[in-house]
Every structure is written in C-alpha cells, then in structure tokens.
Amino acid sequence: MDRKFRCDCPITSALDMLGDKWMLVIIKQMLMEDKLTFKDFTESDEAIATNILSAKLKLLEEIGLLTKAKLPNNKKTNLYLLTEKGLSLTPIIVELAKWSDSYLRDLNPSIRNGEGMVLLRNDKAAFADALESAYREKLAGMVFVKS
Amino acid sequence: MDRKFRCDCPITSALDMLGDKWMLVIIKQMLMEDKLTFKDFTESDEAIATNILSAKLKLLEEIGLLTKAKLPNNKKTNLYLLTEKGLSLTPIIVELAKWSDSYLRDLNPSIRNGEGMVLLRNDKAAFADALESAYREKLAGMVFVKS
DNA sequence: GAGTATAACTTGCAAAATGCAAGTGATTTT
DNA sequence: AAAATCACTTGCATTTTGCAAGTTATACTC
C-alpha cells in the first residue's frame, strides 16, 4: 500500500494523480496536438525533458489514462493512445482553456487567440464533444496493435 | 521578466499557475469547506505544512485569486477570501470532482460518496452555480476590512 | 496587568520532483 | 555495412515540497 492519496476528497484525489506540471499537458498534447510517439512529445512547445517524459508516460499508463501500441510494420516506434478514462479528462482541459482565455491573458499576453477560441467561448460542451469525436475518429481510422 | 509561462498555450499557461499539489486544493477548501483563516487551512484533512501554505497563499494573492482581509475588531486573524477570478475556477474544480467520481473510485475506494454527489451527477452546471452562490452569499453576510 | 494562549507566520534542514546533458541499444533507413 | 532514428536511461544540478522547531504580535484569562 503506497500512500498515493492524501485523503478522501474527490477533488484532492484527482489532484494527487493530475496535480503537477506535466500530466495534463501530456494529455492535452495527445488530445489536441496529434502527439502520438515519444519523439512527438519531445518536439512540443513545452519542451519536456526525456527522462521526465518517460516517467510520466509510465505513470499515465499505470493509472490507465493511456495505452501503448505499435504500427503493424514497425517494431521501433511506440504509439501512445488515450483510453476512455484519459479521453474523459477533456472537460477539465476545456475548463482550463476557458479560464485562461478569460482571466490569464493579462498575466501571459502571448496566449494564443485563434479561430478555435470562438467555439470554446460560445459553447464549451460542443467544443469538448468536437475534441473527443475528432480523437475517436482518428483512432478509428488507424491500424495499430496494442502492446 | 521572470519566465513563468512555458509557452503560448492557454491550457499549459493555466497549469503553469495551478498545476501543482496545492493551489487548487486551497481554492477548493475556501470554496467548499469554509476555510477562512491560516489556522483553518492547517487543520484540514490534507494537512498542509505551514511553510508551504504561507508560500501558496502569497502566490494566490499575487496572481489575484484571493485577497486578504480582517474582521473589524481583530488585528490578529487574517481572512483569505476568493476574488472573482478565484471563484471562476469553480467549473474546473467541479470537473475534477466529476472525473474522480466516475473514474478514480477504483484507485481510491475511500473517496467520499455523500449527498452532494447526486446533484453533481445530475447537473454539474447547477452544482457549480450553487457553490458560487453560496460563497457569494457568505461574503455578502460578512463584515470585513480589506487589507 | 501579568501570564498564558493563539494566529500567523519564518527558519533550517531533509527528501522528493524536476531539469539538463550525455550516453545506450535496438531498429530502420540509406 | 554504415548512418540515422527512436525510445529510452544515467548522472548530476537545481527547484520544490515537507517536517519540526522557533518567533512575533495580538488576544484572552485570572
């Protein structure tokens, strides 16, 4: 029994799993930025170090938020794919985006303000659904072997 | 210029502020557990150390998520109160609760499963509104002096 | 009003998480 | 066969978190 959880509060328990610098960033990259392979993650804007990435991917797999897979004809490259449990973090990520859009621009003026923000502002549930659907469809159109 | 933000992604920027073990836990305690004073926080289930608490409260104030106040007849006790910017984190906290309720019970079976969960499951927006209203009303019924 | 208790901290040090740079071994490409 | 790529690991520096003990100002008690 390793004491992973601080107490019986659902919110604190979620943060015991997700409350750090990287876990939700990695999930976001999978969901919204087409990151699939170890290399993909290392090339992101956030510039995660490979040792941290390795540790966090392992953790995310243990928790059940992602699974590893391979393409049928490639023994080298790993694919990291969101599970249902991982995909279900979408609403949290969307709320983070919305809060940033509304309240964080004065602290970080460089925050992107593109096309996609319009739907987020008008209908965040639709925005979340669109993200989830797009991800599911990507998986549906892919041939891979779970490892 | 201190490099607080990793990049121009809204989600990553939110996590640059909130992505640690304590920031959202403290906000939650204010919003849902009537924590008002330094002492209140030290007595919570999560058992935060006083040095960490002190540092995080300072940070939360700098970011503008809370303000300090005092009761008119008491020069000793500080009150820590959520600002609008802080209160607007409610939807994020609610989504964390909902995710925990749905997906984290097998990893932490001790997660509370009380009365309040029913509304959360049925209508999370109503749940969030109820939390925000209750907090606003508490403030409205209080006499304090902002410091 | 003197002594005790309380609130809100700070300080010093230990432990854990994060970060950087370099290296390794198994594929895959040329 | 050699070179490049991918998915890591290792060693070490830095930062964050955690524990226990102290400090100061205010408030309460007799």
Short mmCIF file of C-alpha atoms (C1' of nucleotides) in Angstrom, two decimals:
data_model
loop_
_atom_site.label_atom_id
_atom_site.label_comp_id
_atom_site.label_asym_id
_atom_site.label_seq_id
_atom_site.Cartn_x
_atom_site.Cartn_y
_atom_site.Cartn_z
CA MET A 1 0.00 0.00 0.00
CA ASP A 2 1.69 3.15 -1.11
CA ARG A 3 0.07 6.31 0.20
CA LYS A 4 -0.78 7.95 -3.07
CA PHE A 5 -3.87 9.75 -1.86
CA ARG A 6 -3.87 12.48 0.78
CA CYS A 7 -7.46 11.99 1.93
CA ASP A 8 -10.98 11.02 0.89
CA CYS A 9 -11.80 14.21 -1.01
CA PRO A 10 -12.57 13.54 -4.68
CA ILE A 11 -11.01 16.79 -5.83
CA THR A 12 -7.83 16.32 -3.84
CA SER A 13 -7.64 12.74 -5.10
CA ALA A 14 -7.85 13.92 -8.70
CA LEU A 15 -5.03 16.35 -7.97
CA ASP A 16 -3.00 13.58 -6.35
CA MET A 17 -2.94 11.99 -9.82
CA LEU A 18 -3.01 15.02 -12.12
CA GLY A 19 -1.74 17.89 -9.99
CA ASP A 20 1.72 18.53 -11.35
CA LYS A 21 3.42 20.36 -14.18
CA TRP A 22 3.16 17.64 -16.80
CA MET A 23 0.34 15.10 -16.56
CA LEU A 24 -2.42 17.23 -18.06
CA VAL A 25 -0.05 18.88 -20.52
CA ILE A 26 0.76 15.47 -21.97
CA ILE A 27 -2.92 14.55 -22.16
CA LYS A 28 -3.63 17.85 -23.89
CA GLN A 29 -0.89 17.21 -26.45
CA MET A 30 -2.42 13.85 -27.29
CA LEU A 31 -5.93 15.22 -27.47
CA MET A 32 -5.32 18.49 -29.27
CA GLU A 33 -1.92 18.38 -30.91
CA ASP A 34 -1.74 14.97 -32.54
CA LYS A 35 1.15 13.79 -30.43
CA LEU A 36 1.48 10.06 -30.82
CA THR A 37 5.09 8.98 -30.37
CA PHE A 38 7.79 9.62 -27.80
CA LYS A 39 9.57 11.81 -30.33
CA ASP A 40 6.40 13.84 -30.98
CA PHE A 41 6.24 14.79 -27.31
CA THR A 42 9.88 15.83 -27.16
CA GLU A 43 9.31 18.24 -30.06
CA SER A 44 6.45 20.14 -28.44
CA ASP A 45 6.47 23.82 -27.44
CA GLU A 46 6.63 22.89 -23.78
CA ALA A 47 9.98 21.13 -24.34
CA ILE A 48 9.68 18.34 -21.81
CA ALA A 49 12.90 16.54 -20.87
CA THR A 50 13.10 12.93 -21.99
CA ASN A 51 13.60 11.49 -18.52
CA ILE A 52 10.52 13.29 -17.21
CA LEU A 53 8.53 12.31 -20.27
CA SER A 54 9.48 8.70 -19.82
CA ALA A 55 8.47 8.72 -16.17
CA LYS A 56 5.17 10.49 -16.80
CA LEU A 57 4.17 8.25 -19.69
CA LYS A 58 4.78 5.26 -17.45
CA LEU A 59 2.65 6.80 -14.74
CA LEU A 60 -0.15 7.70 -17.13
CA GLU A 61 -0.18 4.14 -18.35
CA GLU A 62 -0.26 2.75 -14.81
CA ILE A 63 -3.18 4.97 -13.91
CA GLY A 64 -4.93 3.81 -17.06
CA LEU A 65 -5.13 7.10 -18.91
CA LEU A 66 -3.22 5.85 -21.93
CA THR A 67 -2.13 2.62 -23.59
CA LYS A 68 0.88 1.79 -25.69
CA ALA A 69 0.56 0.40 -29.19
CA LYS A 70 2.59 -0.15 -32.34
CA LEU A 71 2.08 0.10 -36.05
CA PRO A 72 1.96 -3.39 -37.63
CA ASN A 73 5.11 -2.93 -39.69
CA ASN A 74 7.27 -1.06 -37.19
CA LYS A 75 8.93 -2.58 -34.15
CA LYS A 76 10.67 0.59 -33.05
CA THR A 77 8.14 3.36 -32.70
CA ASN A 78 5.67 3.31 -29.83
CA LEU A 79 2.26 4.89 -30.11
CA TYR A 80 0.72 6.43 -27.02
CA LEU A 81 -3.06 6.46 -27.17
CA LEU A 82 -5.68 7.86 -24.82
CA THR A 83 -8.02 5.40 -23.15
CA GLU A 84 -11.63 6.25 -22.38
CA LYS A 85 -10.54 7.22 -18.90
CA GLY A 86 -7.99 9.55 -20.44
CA LEU A 87 -10.37 10.97 -23.02
CA SER A 88 -12.82 11.73 -20.23
CA LEU A 89 -10.41 14.39 -18.99
CA THR A 90 -11.48 16.55 -21.92
CA PRO A 91 -13.96 18.66 -19.91
CA ILE A 92 -11.27 19.50 -17.37
CA ILE A 93 -8.91 20.58 -20.12
CA VAL A 94 -11.63 22.63 -21.77
CA GLU A 95 -12.40 24.42 -18.49
CA LEU A 96 -8.72 25.19 -18.04
CA ALA A 97 -8.65 26.67 -21.53
CA LYS A 98 -11.73 28.74 -20.83
CA TRP A 99 -10.37 30.09 -17.58
CA SER A 100 -7.11 31.02 -19.28
CA ASP A 101 -8.95 32.73 -22.08
CA SER A 102 -10.95 34.80 -19.62
CA TYR A 103 -8.52 35.51 -16.82
CA LEU A 104 -4.93 34.76 -17.73
CA ARG A 105 -4.34 36.99 -20.74
CA ASP A 106 -3.14 39.91 -18.65
CA LEU A 107 -0.52 37.69 -16.97
CA ASN A 108 0.53 35.98 -20.20
CA PRO A 109 -0.30 38.23 -23.15
CA SER A 110 1.24 35.73 -25.56
CA ILE A 111 -1.61 33.24 -25.04
CA ARG A 112 -2.96 32.22 -28.44
CA ASN A 113 -6.22 33.77 -29.55
CA GLY A 114 -7.07 31.85 -32.69
CA GLU A 115 -10.02 30.53 -34.60
CA GLY A 116 -10.81 27.70 -32.18
CA MET A 117 -11.44 30.05 -29.28
CA VAL A 118 -14.71 31.21 -30.80
CA LEU A 119 -16.42 27.85 -30.39
CA LEU A 120 -14.90 27.48 -26.93
CA ARG A 121 -16.46 30.78 -25.86
CA ASN A 122 -19.85 30.14 -27.44
CA ASP A 123 -20.39 26.54 -26.42
CA LYS A 124 -17.77 24.79 -24.36
CA ALA A 125 -19.70 21.50 -24.27
CA ALA A 126 -19.78 21.44 -28.07
CA PHE A 127 -16.08 22.28 -28.08
CA ALA A 128 -15.36 19.34 -25.78
CA ASP A 129 -17.52 16.98 -27.83
CA ALA A 130 -15.77 18.05 -31.02
CA LEU A 131 -12.39 17.30 -29.47
CA GLU A 132 -13.46 13.88 -28.25
CA SER A 133 -15.10 12.96 -31.55
CA ALA A 134 -12.07 14.02 -33.54
CA TYR A 135 -9.83 11.88 -31.35
CA ARG A 136 -12.10 8.85 -31.56
CA GLU A 137 -12.29 9.16 -35.33
CA LYS A 138 -8.54 9.37 -35.58
CA LEU A 139 -8.24 6.12 -33.63
CA ALA A 140 -10.99 4.50 -35.71
CA GLY A 141 -9.06 5.30 -38.88
CA MET A 142 -5.80 3.85 -37.62
CA VAL A 143 -4.36 0.36 -37.76
CA PHE A 144 -2.35 -0.46 -34.67
CA VAL A 145 -1.53 -3.31 -32.33
CA LYS A 146 -1.90 -2.85 -28.60
CA SER A 147 1.20 -3.82 -26.67
CA MET B 1 10.82 39.29 -16.74
CA ASP B 2 10.64 36.00 -14.93
CA ARG B 3 9.79 33.08 -17.16
CA LYS B 4 6.65 31.90 -15.51
CA PHE B 5 4.98 30.58 -18.64
CA ARG B 6 6.30 27.74 -20.74
CA CYS B 7 4.63 28.76 -23.99
CA ASP B 8 1.60 30.40 -25.59
CA CYS B 9 -0.84 27.53 -25.00
CA PRO B 10 -3.78 28.59 -22.82
CA ILE B 11 -4.02 25.20 -21.14
CA THR B 12 -0.33 24.97 -20.36
CA SER B 13 -0.44 28.54 -19.07
CA ALA B 14 -3.25 27.68 -16.69
CA LEU B 15 -1.20 24.75 -15.46
CA ASP B 16 1.84 26.99 -15.03
CA MET B 17 -0.22 28.78 -12.38
CA LEU B 18 -2.37 25.99 -10.98
CA GLY B 19 -0.53 22.80 -11.86
CA ASP B 20 0.87 21.64 -8.55
CA LYS B 21 -0.21 19.73 -5.48
CA TRP B 22 -1.69 22.65 -3.56
CA MET B 23 -3.07 25.62 -5.47
CA LEU B 24 -6.41 24.09 -6.42
CA VAL B 25 -6.69 22.25 -3.12
CA ILE B 26 -6.53 25.57 -1.27
CA ILE B 27 -9.09 27.13 -3.61
CA LYS B 28 -11.35 24.13 -3.05
CA GLN B 29 -11.05 24.46 0.72
CA MET B 30 -12.14 28.07 0.53
CA LEU B 31 -14.98 27.35 -1.84
CA MET B 32 -16.35 24.17 -0.34
CA GLU B 33 -15.03 23.80 3.18
CA ASP B 34 -15.44 27.23 4.72
CA LYS B 35 -11.74 27.73 5.25
CA LEU B 36 -11.12 31.37 6.02
CA THR B 37 -8.05 31.76 8.22
CA PHE B 38 -4.49 30.49 8.16
CA LYS B 39 -5.34 28.21 11.05
CA ASP B 40 -8.39 26.83 9.24
CA PHE B 41 -6.16 25.65 6.41
CA THR B 42 -3.66 24.00 8.71
CA GLU B 43 -6.46 21.95 10.25
CA SER B 44 -7.72 20.45 7.00
CA ASP B 45 -7.67 16.77 6.05
CA GLU B 46 -4.89 17.40 3.55
CA ALA B 47 -2.58 18.56 6.35
CA ILE B 48 -0.58 21.18 4.50
CA ALA B 49 2.68 22.33 6.12
CA THR B 50 2.69 25.92 7.31
CA ASN B 51 5.65 26.99 5.20
CA ILE B 52 4.02 25.67 2.05
CA LEU B 53 0.70 27.20 3.00
CA SER B 54 2.32 30.55 3.58
CA ALA B 55 4.08 30.45 0.21
CA LYS B 56 1.00 29.33 -1.69
CA LEU B 57 -1.28 31.91 -0.11
CA LYS B 58 1.19 34.59 -1.12
CA LEU B 59 1.26 33.24 -4.66
CA LEU B 60 -2.52 33.02 -4.88
CA GLU B 61 -2.74 36.62 -3.76
CA GLU B 62 -0.14 37.75 -6.31
CA ILE B 63 -1.98 36.02 -9.12
CA GLY B 64 -5.17 37.68 -7.93
CA LEU B 65 -7.15 34.61 -6.96
CA LEU B 66 -7.65 35.70 -3.36
CA THR B 67 -7.44 38.80 -1.19
CA LYS B 68 -6.61 39.25 2.46
CA ALA B 69 -8.99 40.91 4.89
CA LYS B 70 -9.61 41.32 8.61
CA LEU B 71 -12.55 41.43 10.93
CA PRO B 72 -13.11 44.98 12.23
CA ASN B 73 -12.35 44.13 15.86
CA ASN B 74 -9.45 41.73 15.36
CA LYS B 75 -5.95 42.71 14.36
CA LYS B 76 -4.50 39.22 14.58
CA THR B 77 -6.54 36.92 12.40
CA ASN B 78 -6.30 37.21 8.62
CA LEU B 79 -9.19 36.26 6.38
CA TYR B 80 -8.44 34.81 3.00
CA LEU B 81 -11.23 35.45 0.51
CA LEU B 82 -11.72 34.36 -3.08
CA THR B 83 -11.81 37.07 -5.73
CA GLU B 84 -14.00 36.81 -8.81
CA LYS B 85 -11.01 35.43 -10.66
CA GLY B 86 -10.64 32.80 -7.96
CA LEU B 87 -14.34 31.98 -7.82
CA SER B 88 -14.30 31.48 -11.57
CA LEU B 89 -12.20 28.35 -11.01
CA THR B 90 -15.33 26.61 -9.76
CA PRO B 91 -16.09 24.84 -13.07
CA ILE B 92 -12.58 23.38 -13.13
CA ILE B 93 -12.97 22.09 -9.60
CA VAL B 94 -16.38 20.65 -10.41
CA GLU B 95 -14.99 18.82 -13.43
CA LEU B 96 -12.21 17.38 -11.29
CA ALA B 97 -14.81 16.16 -8.81
CA LYS B 98 -16.88 14.62 -11.58
CA TRP B 99 -13.91 12.83 -13.09
CA SER B 100 -12.93 11.47 -9.70
CA ASP B 101 -16.45 10.31 -9.03
CA SER B 102 -16.54 8.44 -12.34
CA TYR B 103 -13.02 7.12 -12.75
CA LEU B 104 -10.97 7.30 -9.57
CA ARG B 105 -13.01 5.22 -7.15
CA ASP B 106 -11.23 2.01 -8.06
CA LEU B 107 -7.84 3.60 -7.32
CA ASN B 108 -9.02 5.34 -4.14
CA PRO B 109 -12.00 3.47 -2.71
CA SER B 110 -12.14 5.84 0.25
CA ILE B 111 -13.37 8.73 -1.90
CA ARG B 112 -16.47 10.21 -0.28
CA ASN B 113 -19.79 9.35 -1.80
CA GLY B 114 -22.22 11.58 0.02
CA GLU B 115 -25.38 13.54 -0.52
CA GLY B 116 -23.79 16.29 -2.62
CA MET B 117 -22.66 13.87 -5.32
CA VAL B 118 -26.22 13.40 -6.51
CA LEU B 119 -26.57 16.97 -7.76
CA LEU B 120 -23.08 16.83 -9.20
CA ARG B 121 -24.01 13.78 -11.28
CA ASN B 122 -27.38 15.12 -12.38
CA ASP B 123 -26.45 18.67 -13.25
CA LYS B 124 -22.90 19.81 -12.84
CA ALA B 125 -23.63 23.35 -14.00
CA ALA B 126 -26.27 23.69 -11.29
CA PHE B 127 -23.81 22.23 -8.82
CA ALA B 128 -21.21 24.83 -9.79
CA ASP B 129 -23.73 27.66 -9.62
CA ALA B 130 -24.87 26.53 -6.19
CA LEU B 131 -21.29 26.57 -4.93
CA GLU B 132 -20.61 30.03 -6.32
CA SER B 133 -23.87 31.46 -4.98
CA ALA B 134 -23.28 30.04 -1.54
CA TYR B 135 -19.82 31.59 -1.45
CA ARG B 136 -21.04 34.98 -2.64
CA GLU B 137 -23.80 34.97 -0.05
CA LYS B 138 -21.36 34.13 2.68
CA LEU B 139 -19.26 37.13 1.72
CA ALA B 140 -22.33 39.34 1.45
CA GLY B 141 -23.29 38.45 5.01
CA MET B 142 -19.86 39.21 6.43
CA VAL B 143 -18.33 42.40 7.76
CA PHE B 144 -14.65 42.65 6.93
CA VAL B 145 -11.98 45.15 6.02
CA LYS B 146 -9.77 44.50 3.02
CA SER B 147 -6.10 44.79 3.82
"C1'" DG C 1 -1.93 43.88 34.04
"C1'" DA C 2 0.73 39.63 34.11
"C1'" DG C 3 0.82 35.38 32.36
"C1'" DT C 4 -0.80 32.23 29.08
"C1'" DA C 5 -2.67 31.03 24.78
"C1'" DT C 6 -3.40 31.74 19.94
"C1'" DA C 7 -2.62 33.20 14.98
"C1'" DA C 8 0.36 33.77 11.52
"C1'" DC C 9 3.96 33.24 10.22
"C1'" DT C 10 9.74 32.09 9.39
"C1'" DT C 11 13.88 29.20 9.54
"C1'" DG C 12 16.84 25.21 8.93
"C1'" DC C 13 17.38 21.12 7.07
"C1'" DA C 14 15.86 16.57 4.70
"C1'" DA C 15 13.64 14.47 0.88
"C1'" DA C 16 11.47 14.33 -3.46
"C1'" DA C 17 10.45 16.13 -8.02
"C1'" DT C 18 12.14 18.38 -11.97
"C1'" DG C 19 15.67 19.66 -15.41
"C1'" DC C 20 19.99 19.24 -18.34
"C1'" DA C 21 23.29 16.88 -20.98
"C1'" DA C 22 25.21 12.93 -22.42
"C1'" DG C 23 25.02 8.09 -23.45
"C1'" DT C 24 22.94 3.33 -24.79
"C1'" DG C 25 20.80 -0.30 -27.55
"C1'" DA C 26 17.50 -1.81 -30.70
"C1'" DT C 27 15.53 -0.90 -35.09
"C1'" DT C 28 15.23 1.24 -39.65
"C1'" DT C 29 16.91 3.71 -43.47
"C1'" DT C 30 20.45 4.68 -46.93
"C1'" DA D 1 27.59 -2.06 -43.83
"C1'" DA D 2 27.16 2.44 -42.12
"C1'" DA D 3 24.46 6.10 -40.63
"C1'" DA D 4 20.42 7.77 -38.70
"C1'" DT D 5 16.40 7.40 -35.76
"C1'" DC D 6 13.65 6.14 -31.79
"C1'" DA D 7 12.91 5.25 -27.18
"C1'" DC D 8 14.70 5.36 -23.74
"C1'" DT D 9 18.44 5.55 -19.17
"C1'" DT D 10 22.04 7.62 -16.25
"C1'" DG D 11 24.43 11.04 -13.54
"C1'" DC D 12 24.26 15.18 -11.55
"C1'" DA D 13 22.46 20.11 -10.56
"C1'" DT D 14 18.52 22.75 -9.25
"C1'" DT D 15 14.00 23.54 -7.52
"C1'" DT D 16 10.03 22.29 -4.96
"C1'" DT D 17 7.95 20.14 -1.19
"C1'" DG D 18 7.88 18.51 3.61
"C1'" DC D 19 8.92 18.30 8.74
"C1'" DA D 20 9.87 20.21 13.07
"C1'" DA D 21 11.01 23.84 15.74
"C1'" DG D 22 11.17 28.63 16.64
"C1'" DT D 23 9.47 33.71 16.55
"C1'" DT D 24 6.49 37.80 16.94
"C1'" DA D 25 2.37 40.19 17.60
"C1'" DT D 26 -2.10 40.09 19.28
"C1'" DA D 27 -5.85 38.40 22.30
"C1'" DC D 28 -7.79 36.17 26.15
"C1'" DT D 29 -7.84 34.78 31.39
"C1'" DC D 30 -7.41 35.47 36.09
#
